Structures are given as structure tokens and as C-alpha cells.
Amino acid sequence: MHSSLPAAQQSRSRPDATNRAQASLPAFAIAVLVVTSTATLAILVADGAFGAADREPLERTHASGLADAMVADTSPMTIRANVVNETSVSALDTELETWFPSASGLDFAVTLGGTLVAERGDPTGGTTVRRLVLVAEPHTRTLEPALTSSDQAVTLPRRASSVNVTLAPPAGTTVSTVRVNDRVVLHDPIGLSGTYAVPLSRFETTSIDFNASGPLPQGSVRLTYRPVATEKAVLEVTVDG
Amino acid sequence: MTGIGSGPERPSRRFIDARRAVAPAISKTLEIGLGVLIVALLTTTLYGSVVPGYRTAAGVELADQSLANAIAATERAVPPEAQSATATVHVELPATIRGATYEIQAAGDALELVHPHPKIGRRVRLAIPHRVVSVTGTWRSTETFQVSAQATGSDVSITIGGVNA
């Protein structure tokens, strides 16, 4: 007992002595690891939050500003507010910088009803603003009625804002009065002849009444009018700032 | 136990104590040094580059948002065609960006955000009709953003400025 005790004590305390000096080192290493990884994780989370908060407000402002300017009442593309003229739309690609100077220098695209009408740069992704519009396409229509009796009315099948009335009555027949919806628009007791532009109301169906001394065969009255065909479409403005 | 062990234990413990007298001191100093170094490194990284970077990033976003709101208000202020019309629009915009006040200046047909930080600030063209002949004025962020549009005949002139809230 007496001889084995110091030996046992020594064998027990020597590893103790070498270990105890570094006893807190693993704990310290773990602490450093925990602090570093927590900081790294926090930075990653903050990075993610910043990435998710990227909203491109200027891109949206550009897109909505351009879209609003295009469908506005005073826009060179529209007939009235939210009704775009199809012929002006086809000219948009060439006239873009003149009509909308704020668009220059941006990567953007304009589509109407899914068809690309103007593009600058190479917009990939970006912000898209949509506006529901009417696309107006004016057609020229000609009507040559044959008026068998001396007082007969012709109804225009489509509404238009004006009509050109060309009168070439046969010899011996005079047209003295032309009425639109019972209002006298043209009158000459000697006889009307030639082409007259008659403004019409877009808001009512037009009936044109001819007061002639005799029947007017086909060809003696020609009515040329421009009805506007409209269809709904979506105007898309994509801006990639 | 103590009676038996006290006699022979004492020399051996004194011997051990003497041998490891320096080791803990070095180890503790090393630990403290490393700890201070880690904290210093972490603090320097965070406050030296990460936090200012985030402040700038947040500032750029906020500046964009602020300028976008100012532009939307300016475009909205343009009155329809009339003989004589006046329109005034007020918008609340952030008073400071990245801890500093800033300005929005009208420059030609654009608005420019001016901030003391070099990375914050931008010039953006306005989507306004050709009737607008002039956009003038400067707004300081301590005030409420105000846009006044004055239409005379076909000409519209826009002035940006502040009203004390």
C-alpha cells in the first residue's frame, strides 16, 4: 500500500497534469466555431433578406409611366383615352423616341395583343405593366344605293364621324335637299351636285334622306364613310432597367 | 484516507504543481488573445464592411423607392389640356436615407436624387407629355414633397419643392 500509492498517484496525476493545461481548449474551439458560424448564418440570412427585398421600383415607375403616357388622351397613339389607333401603333417603332423621350436609353418592349410592336435593347425579364385598350382600325366603306322613289332614306350600316356624299344625279333630275336624321344638312333649290363632307354623330345611327325630283339610279349617289372597328387588346409595356 | 495519503502525496503534488506552473498561464493568455482576436476580427468584419454594405444597399433601395414615388407624383400632377389649370400633389417621402438628408432636383425633363454618399443617387427621366415645357425646383428631404403644375394654354410648367409639414 505504501509503495503502490505514490505510483498510483503518479500514474493518475501525470495524464491529469498534461491534459489539464489544455482542458478548456476544445471548449474554446467549439465556442469560436459557434460564434463564427452564428455570425456567418446571420450574414447569410441578412443577404437573403436583401435579395428578397429587391423590388426595382424605378423599373415599375418607368413601365407604368410609359404605359400611362401611351394610352393617355393626349398620346399620339390614341384617338381618345384608352383607344389606340392601329396605324399609329404600327408607326410606334420608328417614332418611339420622338413620342416618348423618356423611353430612350431603356431596354424595353411594347406588345399589343401579344404581337411585338416596338423593342429597344434586349429586355430579359424586367417589369411588365398591362393596360386594357381598344384597338381602333378605320375602314373606308362606300355605299351606292339605288333610290327608286323621289324621297327615300338610306341608313348607314355602321356609325361614323363623317360621311362624304357624292351626288351625280342623271340629267333632268335635281337633288334639292339632303337630310340627316330629319335635319337639313344640304340644300340647294337649283340642285346639288358634287362631293360634300357631312359631319355625323358617333352616338346615333344615321339615316340620310334625299329629296330629289325623280328616282336616283345606282351610281348617282355615292356615300363614303369611315367606320371604326374596335377590338379589345392588352397593351404590355416591359421595362428592363 | 487523508491520514494515509497526506504523507506521501504532498511531495508528488508539489512536484506536479511546479512542473505545470507556466503551462496554464500560457494557455490562458493564448486563449484570451485568441478570443480578443476573434471578437476583434468579427467586429471589424461586421462594422467595417458588412454593416456599411448593407446600409448602403438599403439606402440605394430606399433612394430608388423614394425617387420612384417622386416621379410618379410628378407625372400624376400634369393636368389635362385646359385654358388654365393648376394641380398640386403632396407625397410623404423618407426624411433620411442612410442617416443623411438628401435632395431631389429637377434637371431638364428628369429628376435627380442627390445624396452625400457616392453610391446613392440617380437621375431618371420623366414620362411626361410634350406639353410640359419646364420642370424646375429642388426639394430637401426635411420637408413634404410637393409638385405644382401650372397649365397655361397648351403649356404646362412643373415646379417641385417642399412644404413644411
PDB file of N, CA and C in Angstrom, chain A residues 1-2 5-6 9-10 12-14 16-18 20-25 28 32 35-36 39 42-44 46-48 50 53-58 61-62 64-66 69 74 97-102 104 241, chain B residues 1 4-5 8-9 12-13 15-16 19-20 23-24 27-28 30-32 34-35 38 42 45-46 50 53-55 57-58 61 63-69 71-72 75 81 109 122 124-131:
ATOM      1  N   MET A   1       0.830  -1.202   0.000  1.00  0.00           N
ATOM      2  CA  MET A   1       0.000   0.000   0.000  1.00  0.00           C
ATOM      3  C   MET A   1       0.860   1.245   0.000  1.00  0.00           C
ATOM      4  N   HIS A   2       1.812   1.213   0.864  1.00  0.00           N
ATOM      5  CA  HIS A   2       2.682   2.381   0.989  1.00  0.00           C
ATOM      6  C   HIS A   2       3.527   2.618  -0.249  1.00  0.00           C
ATOM      7  N   LEU A   5       0.999   3.383  -3.500  1.00  0.00           N
ATOM      8  CA  LEU A   5       0.217   4.628  -3.533  1.00  0.00           C
ATOM      9  C   LEU A   5       0.848   5.769  -4.352  1.00  0.00           C
ATOM     10  N   PRO A   6       2.148   6.032  -4.114  1.00  0.00           N
ATOM     11  CA  PRO A   6       2.733   7.109  -4.940  1.00  0.00           C
ATOM     12  C   PRO A   6       2.724   6.774  -6.423  1.00  0.00           C
ATOM     13  N   GLN A   9      -0.678   7.227  -7.545  1.00  0.00           N
ATOM     14  CA  GLN A   9      -0.946   8.687  -7.573  1.00  0.00           C
ATOM     15  C   GLN A   9      -0.297   9.337  -8.786  1.00  0.00           C
ATOM     16  N   GLN A  10       0.926   8.887  -9.014  1.00  0.00           N
ATOM     17  CA  GLN A  10       1.666   9.477 -10.139  1.00  0.00           C
ATOM     18  C   GLN A  10       1.028   9.123 -11.473  1.00  0.00           C
ATOM     19  N   ARG A  12      -1.920   8.438 -11.944  1.00  0.00           N
ATOM     20  CA  ARG A  12      -3.218   9.097 -12.105  1.00  0.00           C
ATOM     21  C   ARG A  12      -3.067  10.604 -12.382  1.00  0.00           C
ATOM     22  N   SER A  13      -2.023  11.164 -11.785  1.00  0.00           N
ATOM     23  CA  SER A  13      -1.939  12.626 -11.909  1.00  0.00           C
ATOM     24  C   SER A  13      -1.090  13.081 -13.086  1.00  0.00           C
ATOM     25  N   ARG A  14      -0.285  12.191 -13.643  1.00  0.00           N
ATOM     26  CA  ARG A  14       0.536  12.676 -14.752  1.00  0.00           C
ATOM     27  C   ARG A  14      -0.319  12.980 -16.005  1.00  0.00           C
ATOM     28  N   ASP A  16      -3.302  13.741 -15.938  1.00  0.00           N
ATOM     29  CA  ASP A  16      -4.042  14.901 -15.464  1.00  0.00           C
ATOM     30  C   ASP A  16      -3.252  16.180 -15.714  1.00  0.00           C
ATOM     31  N   ALA A  17      -1.988  16.084 -15.343  1.00  0.00           N
ATOM     32  CA  ALA A  17      -1.145  17.279 -15.442  1.00  0.00           C
ATOM     33  C   ALA A  17      -0.982  17.714 -16.892  1.00  0.00           C
ATOM     34  N   THR A  18      -0.804  16.747 -17.787  1.00  0.00           N
ATOM     35  CA  THR A  18      -0.621  17.143 -19.193  1.00  0.00           C
ATOM     36  C   THR A  18      -1.927  17.562 -19.825  1.00  0.00           C
ATOM     37  N   ARG A  20      -4.727  18.879 -18.237  1.00  0.00           N
ATOM     38  CA  ARG A  20      -5.483  19.974 -17.642  1.00  0.00           C
ATOM     39  C   ARG A  20      -5.098  21.338 -18.190  1.00  0.00           C
ATOM     40  N   ALA A  21      -3.886  21.451 -18.631  1.00  0.00           N
ATOM     41  CA  ALA A  21      -3.486  22.749 -19.173  1.00  0.00           C
ATOM     42  C   ALA A  21      -4.308  23.109 -20.415  1.00  0.00           C
ATOM     43  N   GLN A  22      -4.645  22.073 -21.229  1.00  0.00           N
ATOM     44  CA  GLN A  22      -5.431  22.315 -22.447  1.00  0.00           C
ATOM     45  C   GLN A  22      -6.885  21.882 -22.297  1.00  0.00           C
ATOM     46  N   ALA A  23      -7.322  21.745 -21.051  1.00  0.00           N
ATOM     47  CA  ALA A  23      -8.658  21.203 -20.832  1.00  0.00           C
ATOM     48  C   ALA A  23      -9.729  22.078 -21.460  1.00  0.00           C
ATOM     49  N   SER A  24      -9.558  23.388 -21.431  1.00  0.00           N
ATOM     50  CA  SER A  24     -10.602  24.275 -21.947  1.00  0.00           C
ATOM     51  C   SER A  24     -10.427  24.590 -23.429  1.00  0.00           C
ATOM     52  N   LEU A  25      -9.352  24.044 -24.031  1.00  0.00           N
ATOM     53  CA  LEU A  25      -9.093  24.361 -25.439  1.00  0.00           C
ATOM     54  C   LEU A  25     -10.191  23.839 -26.378  1.00  0.00           C
ATOM     55  N   PHE A  28     -13.118  25.983 -25.987  1.00  0.00           N
ATOM     56  CA  PHE A  28     -12.858  27.289 -26.584  1.00  0.00           C
ATOM     57  C   PHE A  28     -13.018  27.225 -28.113  1.00  0.00           C
ATOM     58  N   VAL A  32     -15.610  29.289 -30.373  1.00  0.00           N
ATOM     59  CA  VAL A  32     -15.218  30.116 -31.521  1.00  0.00           C
ATOM     60  C   VAL A  32     -15.995  29.699 -32.762  1.00  0.00           C
ATOM     61  N   VAL A  35     -19.612  30.870 -32.475  1.00  0.00           N
ATOM     62  CA  VAL A  35     -19.734  32.322 -32.696  1.00  0.00           C
ATOM     63  C   VAL A  35     -19.575  32.647 -34.182  1.00  0.00           C
ATOM     64  N   THR A  36     -18.545  32.027 -34.801  1.00  0.00           N
ATOM     65  CA  THR A  36     -18.277  32.312 -36.212  1.00  0.00           C
ATOM     66  C   THR A  36     -19.432  31.842 -37.087  1.00  0.00           C
ATOM     67  N   ALA A  39     -22.434  34.082 -36.692  1.00  0.00           N
ATOM     68  CA  ALA A  39     -22.254  35.349 -37.412  1.00  0.00           C
ATOM     69  C   ALA A  39     -22.434  35.138 -38.915  1.00  0.00           C
ATOM     70  N   ALA A  42     -26.024  34.610 -39.709  1.00  0.00           N
ATOM     71  CA  ALA A  42     -26.763  35.872 -39.624  1.00  0.00           C
ATOM     72  C   ALA A  42     -26.543  36.707 -40.879  1.00  0.00           C
ATOM     73  N   ILE A  43     -25.284  36.715 -41.358  1.00  0.00           N
ATOM     74  CA  ILE A  43     -24.968  37.483 -42.571  1.00  0.00           C
ATOM     75  C   ILE A  43     -25.691  36.883 -43.775  1.00  0.00           C
ATOM     76  N   LEU A  44     -25.726  35.528 -43.825  1.00  0.00           N
ATOM     77  CA  LEU A  44     -26.414  34.862 -44.935  1.00  0.00           C
ATOM     78  C   LEU A  44     -27.899  35.185 -44.924  1.00  0.00           C
ATOM     79  N   ALA A  46     -29.292  37.822 -43.608  1.00  0.00           N
ATOM     80  CA  ALA A  46     -29.446  39.232 -43.990  1.00  0.00           C
ATOM     81  C   ALA A  46     -29.304  39.389 -45.501  1.00  0.00           C
ATOM     82  N   ASP A  47     -28.352  38.645 -46.080  1.00  0.00           N
ATOM     83  CA  ASP A  47     -28.161  38.664 -47.531  1.00  0.00           C
ATOM     84  C   ASP A  47     -29.421  38.224 -48.257  1.00  0.00           C
ATOM     85  N   GLY A  48     -29.992  37.125 -47.744  1.00  0.00           N
ATOM     86  CA  GLY A  48     -31.225  36.607 -48.337  1.00  0.00           C
ATOM     87  C   GLY A  48     -32.350  37.613 -48.247  1.00  0.00           C
ATOM     88  N   PHE A  50     -32.049  40.846 -48.088  1.00  0.00           N
ATOM     89  CA  PHE A  50     -31.788  41.938 -49.019  1.00  0.00           C
ATOM     90  C   PHE A  50     -32.108  41.523 -50.442  1.00  0.00           C
ATOM     91  N   ALA A  53     -35.800  41.530 -50.944  1.00  0.00           N
ATOM     92  CA  ALA A  53     -36.427  42.851 -50.885  1.00  0.00           C
ATOM     93  C   ALA A  53     -36.131  43.679 -52.132  1.00  0.00           C
ATOM     94  N   ASP A  54     -35.452  43.095 -53.117  1.00  0.00           N
ATOM     95  CA  ASP A  54     -35.109  43.817 -54.334  1.00  0.00           C
ATOM     96  C   ASP A  54     -36.355  43.953 -55.195  1.00  0.00           C
ATOM     97  N   ARG A  55     -36.914  45.160 -55.267  1.00  0.00           N
ATOM     98  CA  ARG A  55     -38.218  45.334 -55.910  1.00  0.00           C
ATOM     99  C   ARG A  55     -38.171  46.139 -57.208  1.00  0.00           C
ATOM    100  N   GLU A  56     -37.069  46.735 -57.558  1.00  0.00           N
ATOM    101  CA  GLU A  56     -36.939  47.538 -58.780  1.00  0.00           C
ATOM    102  C   GLU A  56     -38.073  48.562 -58.906  1.00  0.00           C
ATOM    103  N   PRO A  57     -38.201  49.462 -57.960  1.00  0.00           N
ATOM    104  CA  PRO A  57     -39.320  50.425 -58.046  1.00  0.00           C
ATOM    105  C   PRO A  57     -39.202  51.371 -59.231  1.00  0.00           C
ATOM    106  N   LEU A  58     -37.976  51.667 -59.640  1.00  0.00           N
ATOM    107  CA  LEU A  58     -37.821  52.592 -60.769  1.00  0.00           C
ATOM    108  C   LEU A  58     -38.253  51.945 -62.081  1.00  0.00           C
ATOM    109  N   THR A  61     -41.910  52.130 -62.133  1.00  0.00           N
ATOM    110  CA  THR A  61     -42.335  53.504 -62.414  1.00  0.00           C
ATOM    111  C   THR A  61     -42.178  53.820 -63.895  1.00  0.00           C
ATOM    112  N   HIS A  62     -41.039  53.401 -64.464  1.00  0.00           N
ATOM    113  CA  HIS A  62     -40.809  53.605 -65.896  1.00  0.00           C
ATOM    114  C   HIS A  62     -41.909  52.941 -66.708  1.00  0.00           C
ATOM    115  N   SER A  64     -44.948  51.813 -65.846  1.00  0.00           N
ATOM    116  CA  SER A  64     -46.309  52.328 -65.695  1.00  0.00           C
ATOM    117  C   SER A  64     -46.410  53.742 -66.254  1.00  0.00           C
ATOM    118  N   GLY A  65     -45.340  54.527 -66.115  1.00  0.00           N
ATOM    119  CA  GLY A  65     -45.350  55.871 -66.684  1.00  0.00           C
ATOM    120  C   GLY A  65     -45.476  55.842 -68.194  1.00  0.00           C
ATOM    121  N   LEU A  66     -44.715  54.927 -68.825  1.00  0.00           N
ATOM    122  CA  LEU A  66     -44.771  54.794 -70.281  1.00  0.00           C
ATOM    123  C   LEU A  66     -46.130  54.295 -70.740  1.00  0.00           C
ATOM    124  N   ALA A  69     -48.609  57.024 -70.416  1.00  0.00           N
ATOM    125  CA  ALA A  69     -48.411  58.040 -71.447  1.00  0.00           C
ATOM    126  C   ALA A  69     -48.923  57.533 -72.792  1.00  0.00           C
ATOM    127  N   THR A  74     -53.937  62.487 -74.660  1.00  0.00           N
ATOM    128  CA  THR A  74     -53.089  63.344 -75.483  1.00  0.00           C
ATOM    129  C   THR A  74     -51.977  62.571 -76.205  1.00  0.00           C
ATOM    130  N   GLU A  97     -38.810  57.392 -79.920  1.00  0.00           N
ATOM    131  CA  GLU A  97     -38.021  58.374 -79.184  1.00  0.00           C
ATOM    132  C   GLU A  97     -38.615  59.774 -79.296  1.00  0.00           C
ATOM    133  N   THR A  98     -39.296  60.036 -80.442  1.00  0.00           N
ATOM    134  CA  THR A  98     -39.914  61.350 -80.609  1.00  0.00           C
ATOM    135  C   THR A  98     -41.168  61.458 -79.746  1.00  0.00           C
ATOM    136  N   TRP A  99     -41.962  60.408 -79.736  1.00  0.00           N
ATOM    137  CA  TRP A  99     -43.213  60.457 -78.999  1.00  0.00           C
ATOM    138  C   TRP A  99     -42.989  60.333 -77.493  1.00  0.00           C
ATOM    139  N   PHE A 100     -42.119  59.427 -77.112  1.00  0.00           N
ATOM    140  CA  PHE A 100     -41.903  59.183 -75.682  1.00  0.00           C
ATOM    141  C   PHE A 100     -40.407  59.284 -75.370  1.00  0.00           C
ATOM    142  N   PRO A 101     -39.911  60.507 -75.156  1.00  0.00           N
ATOM    143  CA  PRO A 101     -38.461  60.674 -74.951  1.00  0.00           C
ATOM    144  C   PRO A 101     -37.948  59.949 -73.701  1.00  0.00           C
ATOM    145  N   SER A 102     -38.825  59.715 -72.735  1.00  0.00           N
ATOM    146  CA  SER A 102     -38.367  59.064 -71.504  1.00  0.00           C
ATOM    147  C   SER A 102     -37.990  57.609 -71.740  1.00  0.00           C
ATOM    148  N   SER A 104     -36.043  56.521 -74.141  1.00  0.00           N
ATOM    149  CA  SER A 104     -34.727  56.336 -74.738  1.00  0.00           C
ATOM    150  C   SER A 104     -33.719  55.918 -73.678  1.00  0.00           C
ATOM    151  N   GLY A 241     -34.793  47.667 -66.569  1.00  0.00           N
ATOM    152  CA  GLY A 241     -33.876  48.780 -66.240  1.00  0.00           C
ATOM    153  C   GLY A 241     -32.507  48.339 -66.047  1.00  0.00           C
TER     154      GLY A 241
ATOM    155  N   MET B   1      -8.446   7.964   4.979  1.00  0.00           N
ATOM    156  CA  MET B   1      -7.957   8.199   3.615  1.00  0.00           C
ATOM    157  C   MET B   1      -6.984   9.367   3.595  1.00  0.00           C
ATOM    158  N   ILE B   4      -3.777   8.631   5.619  1.00  0.00           N
ATOM    159  CA  ILE B   4      -2.810   7.750   4.974  1.00  0.00           C
ATOM    160  C   ILE B   4      -2.179   8.458   3.797  1.00  0.00           C
ATOM    161  N   GLY B   5      -2.971   9.119   3.044  1.00  0.00           N
ATOM    162  CA  GLY B   5      -2.479   9.695   1.775  1.00  0.00           C
ATOM    163  C   GLY B   5      -1.730  10.992   1.946  1.00  0.00           C
ATOM    164  N   PRO B   8       2.625  10.758   1.767  1.00  0.00           N
ATOM    165  CA  PRO B   8       3.368  10.605   0.512  1.00  0.00           C
ATOM    166  C   PRO B   8       2.800  11.474  -0.624  1.00  0.00           C
ATOM    167  N   GLU B   9       1.612  11.957  -0.452  1.00  0.00           N
ATOM    168  CA  GLU B   9       1.003  12.744  -1.542  1.00  0.00           C
ATOM    169  C   GLU B   9       1.668  14.101  -1.713  1.00  0.00           C
ATOM    170  N   SER B  12       4.693  14.675  -4.171  1.00  0.00           N
ATOM    171  CA  SER B  12       4.369  14.455  -5.585  1.00  0.00           C
ATOM    172  C   SER B  12       3.519  15.614  -6.131  1.00  0.00           C
ATOM    173  N   ARG B  13       2.568  16.119  -5.300  1.00  0.00           N
ATOM    174  CA  ARG B  13       1.736  17.230  -5.780  1.00  0.00           C
ATOM    175  C   ARG B  13       2.560  18.503  -5.983  1.00  0.00           C
ATOM    176  N   PHE B  15       5.578  18.551  -6.725  1.00  0.00           N
ATOM    177  CA  PHE B  15       6.381  18.325  -7.928  1.00  0.00           C
ATOM    178  C   PHE B  15       5.553  18.619  -9.193  1.00  0.00           C
ATOM    179  N   ILE B  16       4.331  18.126  -9.151  1.00  0.00           N
ATOM    180  CA  ILE B  16       3.462  18.351 -10.320  1.00  0.00           C
ATOM    181  C   ILE B  16       3.131  19.837 -10.478  1.00  0.00           C
ATOM    182  N   ARG B  19       5.831  21.689 -12.046  1.00  0.00           N
ATOM    183  CA  ARG B  19       6.043  21.417 -13.465  1.00  0.00           C
ATOM    184  C   ARG B  19       5.039  22.156 -14.346  1.00  0.00           C
ATOM    185  N   ARG B  20       3.780  22.237 -13.852  1.00  0.00           N
ATOM    186  CA  ARG B  20       2.782  22.874 -14.741  1.00  0.00           C
ATOM    187  C   ARG B  20       2.480  24.323 -14.328  1.00  0.00           C
ATOM    188  N   ALA B  23       2.443  26.359 -17.758  1.00  0.00           N
ATOM    189  CA  ALA B  23       1.514  25.911 -18.802  1.00  0.00           C
ATOM    190  C   ALA B  23       0.146  26.602 -18.766  1.00  0.00           C
ATOM    191  N   PRO B  24      -0.546  26.683 -17.617  1.00  0.00           N
ATOM    192  CA  PRO B  24      -1.867  27.330 -17.610  1.00  0.00           C
ATOM    193  C   PRO B  24      -1.793  28.821 -17.939  1.00  0.00           C
ATOM    194  N   SER B  27      -1.429  29.068 -21.619  1.00  0.00           N
ATOM    195  CA  SER B  27      -2.666  28.617 -22.255  1.00  0.00           C
ATOM    196  C   SER B  27      -3.766  29.655 -22.109  1.00  0.00           C
ATOM    197  N   LYS B  28      -3.866  30.211 -20.878  1.00  0.00           N
ATOM    198  CA  LYS B  28      -4.919  31.217 -20.652  1.00  0.00           C
ATOM    199  C   LYS B  28      -4.655  32.475 -21.487  1.00  0.00           C
ATOM    200  N   LEU B  30      -3.000  32.649 -24.236  1.00  0.00           N
ATOM    201  CA  LEU B  30      -3.288  32.287 -25.613  1.00  0.00           C
ATOM    202  C   LEU B  30      -4.782  32.337 -25.897  1.00  0.00           C
ATOM    203  N   GLU B  31      -5.543  31.768 -24.935  1.00  0.00           N
ATOM    204  CA  GLU B  31      -6.999  31.732 -25.086  1.00  0.00           C
ATOM    205  C   GLU B  31      -7.579  33.133 -25.148  1.00  0.00           C
ATOM    206  N   ILE B  32      -7.117  33.962 -24.192  1.00  0.00           N
ATOM    207  CA  ILE B  32      -7.634  35.339 -24.147  1.00  0.00           C
ATOM    208  C   ILE B  32      -7.267  36.080 -25.423  1.00  0.00           C
ATOM    209  N   LEU B  34      -6.592  34.804 -28.356  1.00  0.00           N
ATOM    210  CA  LEU B  34      -7.393  34.297 -29.476  1.00  0.00           C
ATOM    211  C   LEU B  34      -8.816  34.831 -29.419  1.00  0.00           C
ATOM    212  N   GLY B  35      -9.349  34.841 -28.196  1.00  0.00           N
ATOM    213  CA  GLY B  35     -10.713  35.334 -28.010  1.00  0.00           C
ATOM    214  C   GLY B  35     -10.833  36.780 -28.436  1.00  0.00           C
ATOM    215  N   ILE B  38     -10.542  36.995 -32.202  1.00  0.00           N
ATOM    216  CA  ILE B  38     -11.769  36.570 -32.892  1.00  0.00           C
ATOM    217  C   ILE B  38     -12.815  37.680 -32.819  1.00  0.00           C
ATOM    218  N   LEU B  42     -14.247  39.725 -35.904  1.00  0.00           N
ATOM    219  CA  LEU B  42     -15.687  39.697 -36.168  1.00  0.00           C
ATOM    220  C   LEU B  42     -16.255  41.115 -36.197  1.00  0.00           C
ATOM    221  N   THR B  45     -15.001  42.925 -39.293  1.00  0.00           N
ATOM    222  CA  THR B  45     -15.691  42.461 -40.498  1.00  0.00           C
ATOM    223  C   THR B  45     -17.108  43.015 -40.531  1.00  0.00           C
ATOM    224  N   LEU B  46     -17.801  42.917 -39.385  1.00  0.00           N
ATOM    225  CA  LEU B  46     -19.202  43.348 -39.353  1.00  0.00           C
ATOM    226  C   LEU B  46     -19.321  44.850 -39.558  1.00  0.00           C
ATOM    227  N   VAL B  50     -19.457  44.654 -43.654  1.00  0.00           N
ATOM    228  CA  VAL B  50     -20.772  44.028 -43.842  1.00  0.00           C
ATOM    229  C   VAL B  50     -21.896  45.016 -43.536  1.00  0.00           C
ATOM    230  N   GLY B  53     -22.026  47.971 -45.889  1.00  0.00           N
ATOM    231  CA  GLY B  53     -22.510  47.474 -47.175  1.00  0.00           C
ATOM    232  C   GLY B  53     -24.009  47.339 -47.182  1.00  0.00           C
ATOM    233  N   TYR B  54     -24.551  46.773 -46.113  1.00  0.00           N
ATOM    234  CA  TYR B  54     -25.998  46.616 -46.018  1.00  0.00           C
ATOM    235  C   TYR B  54     -26.696  47.955 -45.891  1.00  0.00           C
ATOM    236  N   ARG B  55     -26.077  48.868 -45.158  1.00  0.00           N
ATOM    237  CA  ARG B  55     -26.678  50.202 -45.024  1.00  0.00           C
ATOM    238  C   ARG B  55     -26.743  50.878 -46.387  1.00  0.00           C
ATOM    239  N   ALA B  57     -26.721  49.275 -49.308  1.00  0.00           N
ATOM    240  CA  ALA B  57     -27.689  48.550 -50.143  1.00  0.00           C
ATOM    241  C   ALA B  57     -29.110  48.983 -49.806  1.00  0.00           C
ATOM    242  N   ALA B  58     -29.400  49.084 -48.500  1.00  0.00           N
ATOM    243  CA  ALA B  58     -30.728  49.525 -48.088  1.00  0.00           C
ATOM    244  C   ALA B  58     -30.963  50.962 -48.526  1.00  0.00           C
ATOM    245  N   GLU B  61     -31.818  51.062 -52.255  1.00  0.00           N
ATOM    246  CA  GLU B  61     -33.204  50.632 -52.464  1.00  0.00           C
ATOM    247  C   GLU B  61     -34.178  51.725 -52.052  1.00  0.00           C
ATOM    248  N   ALA B  63     -33.577  54.895 -51.798  1.00  0.00           N
ATOM    249  CA  ALA B  63     -33.453  56.039 -52.707  1.00  0.00           C
ATOM    250  C   ALA B  63     -34.239  55.787 -53.987  1.00  0.00           C
ATOM    251  N   ASP B  64     -34.140  54.545 -54.512  1.00  0.00           N
ATOM    252  CA  ASP B  64     -34.901  54.184 -55.711  1.00  0.00           C
ATOM    253  C   ASP B  64     -36.391  54.331 -55.455  1.00  0.00           C
ATOM    254  N   GLN B  65     -36.816  53.810 -54.308  1.00  0.00           N
ATOM    255  CA  GLN B  65     -38.237  53.857 -53.957  1.00  0.00           C
ATOM    256  C   GLN B  65     -38.704  55.309 -53.822  1.00  0.00           C
ATOM    257  N   SER B  66     -37.875  56.096 -53.157  1.00  0.00           N
ATOM    258  CA  SER B  66     -38.214  57.490 -52.917  1.00  0.00           C
ATOM    259  C   SER B  66     -38.303  58.257 -54.226  1.00  0.00           C
ATOM    260  N   LEU B  67     -37.320  58.037 -55.094  1.00  0.00           N
ATOM    261  CA  LEU B  67     -37.303  58.716 -56.387  1.00  0.00           C
ATOM    262  C   LEU B  67     -38.465  58.247 -57.256  1.00  0.00           C
ATOM    263  N   ALA B  68     -38.772  56.945 -57.181  1.00  0.00           N
ATOM    264  CA  ALA B  68     -39.897  56.408 -57.953  1.00  0.00           C
ATOM    265  C   ALA B  68     -41.205  57.067 -57.522  1.00  0.00           C
ATOM    266  N   ASN B  69     -41.392  57.236 -56.208  1.00  0.00           N
ATOM    267  CA  ASN B  69     -42.600  57.889 -55.711  1.00  0.00           C
ATOM    268  C   ASN B  69     -42.651  59.345 -56.161  1.00  0.00           C
ATOM    269  N   ILE B  71     -41.280  60.599 -58.825  1.00  0.00           N
ATOM    270  CA  ILE B  71     -41.548  60.632 -60.270  1.00  0.00           C
ATOM    271  C   ILE B  71     -43.021  60.369 -60.547  1.00  0.00           C
ATOM    272  N   ALA B  72     -43.572  59.355 -59.838  1.00  0.00           N
ATOM    273  CA  ALA B  72     -44.992  59.040 -60.035  1.00  0.00           C
ATOM    274  C   ALA B  72     -45.853  60.251 -59.678  1.00  0.00           C
ATOM    275  N   GLU B  75     -45.481  62.897 -62.462  1.00  0.00           N
ATOM    276  CA  GLU B  75     -46.215  62.549 -63.680  1.00  0.00           C
ATOM    277  C   GLU B  75     -47.719  62.690 -63.465  1.00  0.00           C
ATOM    278  N   GLU B  81     -55.450  68.939 -70.730  1.00  0.00           N
ATOM    279  CA  GLU B  81     -55.399  70.165 -71.534  1.00  0.00           C
ATOM    280  C   GLU B  81     -56.553  71.087 -71.162  1.00  0.00           C
ATOM    281  N   ASP B 109     -35.828  67.394 -68.226  1.00  0.00           N
ATOM    282  CA  ASP B 109     -37.038  66.584 -68.148  1.00  0.00           C
ATOM    283  C   ASP B 109     -36.805  65.374 -67.235  1.00  0.00           C
ATOM    284  N   ARG B 122     -29.393  59.042 -58.236  1.00  0.00           N
ATOM    285  CA  ARG B 122     -29.671  58.615 -59.592  1.00  0.00           C
ATOM    286  C   ARG B 122     -30.442  59.702 -60.316  1.00  0.00           C
ATOM    287  N   VAL B 124     -33.299  60.173 -63.314  1.00  0.00           N
ATOM    288  CA  VAL B 124     -34.284  59.405 -64.067  1.00  0.00           C
ATOM    289  C   VAL B 124     -35.169  60.351 -64.864  1.00  0.00           C
ATOM    290  N   ARG B 125     -35.365  60.009 -66.129  1.00  0.00           N
ATOM    291  CA  ARG B 125     -36.206  60.853 -66.992  1.00  0.00           C
ATOM    292  C   ARG B 125     -37.673  60.627 -66.682  1.00  0.00           C
ATOM    293  N   LEU B 126     -38.432  61.701 -66.828  1.00  0.00           N
ATOM    294  CA  LEU B 126     -39.861  61.642 -66.546  1.00  0.00           C
ATOM    295  C   LEU B 126     -40.629  61.277 -67.815  1.00  0.00           C
ATOM    296  N   ALA B 127     -41.672  60.474 -67.645  1.00  0.00           N
ATOM    297  CA  ALA B 127     -42.560  60.171 -68.771  1.00  0.00           C
ATOM    298  C   ALA B 127     -43.683  61.197 -68.752  1.00  0.00           C
ATOM    299  N   ILE B 128     -43.396  62.363 -69.319  1.00  0.00           N
ATOM    300  CA  ILE B 128     -44.375  63.445 -69.316  1.00  0.00           C
ATOM    301  C   ILE B 128     -44.646  63.867 -70.748  1.00  0.00           C
ATOM    302  N   PRO B 129     -45.864  64.361 -71.024  1.00  0.00           N
ATOM    303  CA  PRO B 129     -46.178  64.752 -72.408  1.00  0.00           C
ATOM    304  C   PRO B 129     -45.357  65.959 -72.858  1.00  0.00           C
ATOM    305  N   HIS B 130     -45.352  66.184 -74.164  1.00  0.00           N
ATOM    306  CA  HIS B 130     -44.567  67.286 -74.729  1.00  0.00           C
ATOM    307  C   HIS B 130     -45.086  68.652 -74.311  1.00  0.00           C
ATOM    308  N   ARG B 131     -46.329  68.683 -73.805  1.00  0.00           N
ATOM    309  CA  ARG B 131     -46.902  69.961 -73.377  1.00  0.00           C
ATOM    310  C   ARG B 131     -46.121  70.549 -72.211  1.00  0.00           C
TER     311      ARG B 131
END
